[in-house]
């Protein structure tokens, strides 16, 4: 079993689709952080916008959204709060669903499952 896990990790590190997915996820993370920075800059310039965001945060949000804490305008941004707001935004869930389908289809195209089946003894049983 350990050899099977090592073989799977080796394959994942050496496939192009895994690297493309990793680069895409890092790009989305950088995009989310930059949009949060733009939102904080808008809150700093317009106090009314910050008050509107405080009242909107109390309402139930449906869909993909990122919640920006108005207290972050002062510059005290906790990494844990930022990460938790990005996880709650729903982008991570959508990316996981899409990338799982892409990774599975790339796996079937390359015949990796057939290679595993060829490693098992007594295939006819």
XYZ file of C-alpha atoms in Angstrom:
125
model
C 0.000 0.000 0.000
C 2.857 2.329 0.821
C 4.368 1.735 -2.622
C 1.024 2.533 -4.236
C 0.828 5.843 -2.336
C 4.421 6.707 -3.256
C 3.704 5.888 -6.904
C 0.596 8.074 -6.866
C 2.451 11.012 -5.282
C 5.295 10.623 -7.798
C 2.795 10.685 -10.655
C 1.034 13.716 -9.234
C 4.288 15.675 -8.942
C 5.300 14.818 -12.510
C 2.014 15.470 -14.337
C 1.475 18.691 -16.214
C -2.161 18.981 -15.144
C -1.219 19.027 -11.434
C 1.267 21.868 -12.000
C -1.236 23.846 -14.065
C -3.826 23.435 -11.321
C -1.335 24.531 -8.661
C -0.373 27.653 -10.612
C -4.051 28.468 -11.207
C -4.887 28.112 -7.498
C -1.979 30.370 -6.543
C -3.167 32.928 -9.107
C -6.709 32.842 -7.713
C -5.331 33.284 -4.177
C -3.296 36.310 -5.258
C -6.363 37.704 -7.056
C -8.534 37.320 -3.939
C -5.954 39.052 -1.758
C -5.551 41.915 -4.238
C -9.335 42.382 -4.447
C -9.502 42.459 -0.647
C -6.784 45.127 -0.713
C -8.807 47.177 -3.227
C -11.894 46.807 -1.055
C -9.960 48.025 1.986
C -8.663 51.016 0.008
C -12.243 51.883 -0.979
C -13.340 51.599 2.652
C -10.515 53.875 3.747
C -11.472 56.556 1.214
C -15.236 56.425 1.758
C -16.543 56.041 5.315
C -20.110 55.555 4.075
C -19.006 52.529 2.046
C -17.454 51.014 5.184
C -20.747 51.466 7.077
C -22.659 49.817 4.222
C -20.286 46.861 4.300
C -20.839 46.438 8.045
C -24.606 46.214 7.553
C -24.246 43.859 4.567
C -22.063 41.489 6.596
C -24.969 40.896 8.974
C -27.216 39.701 6.148
C -27.156 36.154 4.797
C -24.929 35.924 1.716
C -25.566 33.289 -0.948
C -23.061 32.420 -3.642
C -19.405 33.288 -4.035
C -18.447 36.319 -1.977
C -15.545 37.543 0.105
C -16.231 39.228 3.389
C -13.954 42.151 4.196
C -13.705 43.163 7.834
C -13.893 46.971 8.215
C -11.459 46.744 11.145
C -8.749 45.768 8.663
C -8.601 49.376 7.402
C -6.447 50.267 10.403
C -3.808 47.820 9.154
C -4.225 45.050 11.734
C -4.981 42.091 9.488
C -4.671 38.686 11.096
C -3.564 35.955 8.697
C -6.052 33.556 10.263
C -8.959 35.933 9.715
C -7.941 36.545 6.099
C -7.599 32.837 5.367
C -10.914 32.032 7.066
C -12.718 34.742 5.069
C -11.280 33.357 1.825
C -12.296 29.802 2.759
C -15.823 30.980 3.636
C -16.089 32.781 0.298
C -16.839 29.568 -1.586
C -14.105 29.979 -4.211
C -12.116 27.098 -2.725
C -15.072 24.723 -2.989
C -15.675 25.613 -6.630
C -11.987 25.188 -7.457
C -11.876 21.784 -5.744
C -14.855 20.533 -7.721
C -13.532 21.781 -11.057
C -9.968 20.611 -10.503
C -11.017 17.168 -9.313
C -12.861 16.632 -12.573
C -9.903 17.916 -14.618
C -7.411 15.769 -12.707
C -9.574 12.638 -13.028
C -10.046 13.112 -16.766
C -6.298 13.649 -17.229
C -5.712 10.460 -15.248
C -7.987 8.428 -17.509
C -6.436 9.872 -20.654
C -2.954 8.803 -19.577
C -3.932 5.248 -18.649
C -2.675 5.399 -15.100
C -5.415 3.085 -13.811
C -4.427 0.473 -16.412
C -0.851 0.591 -15.165
C -1.973 -0.044 -11.594
C -4.092 -2.971 -12.786
C -1.019 -4.419 -14.469
C 0.907 -4.422 -11.172
C -1.526 -6.726 -9.358
C -0.716 -10.452 -9.220
C -3.275 -13.004 -10.446
C -5.325 -10.563 -12.475
C -7.537 -13.321 -13.820
C -9.013 -14.102 -10.382
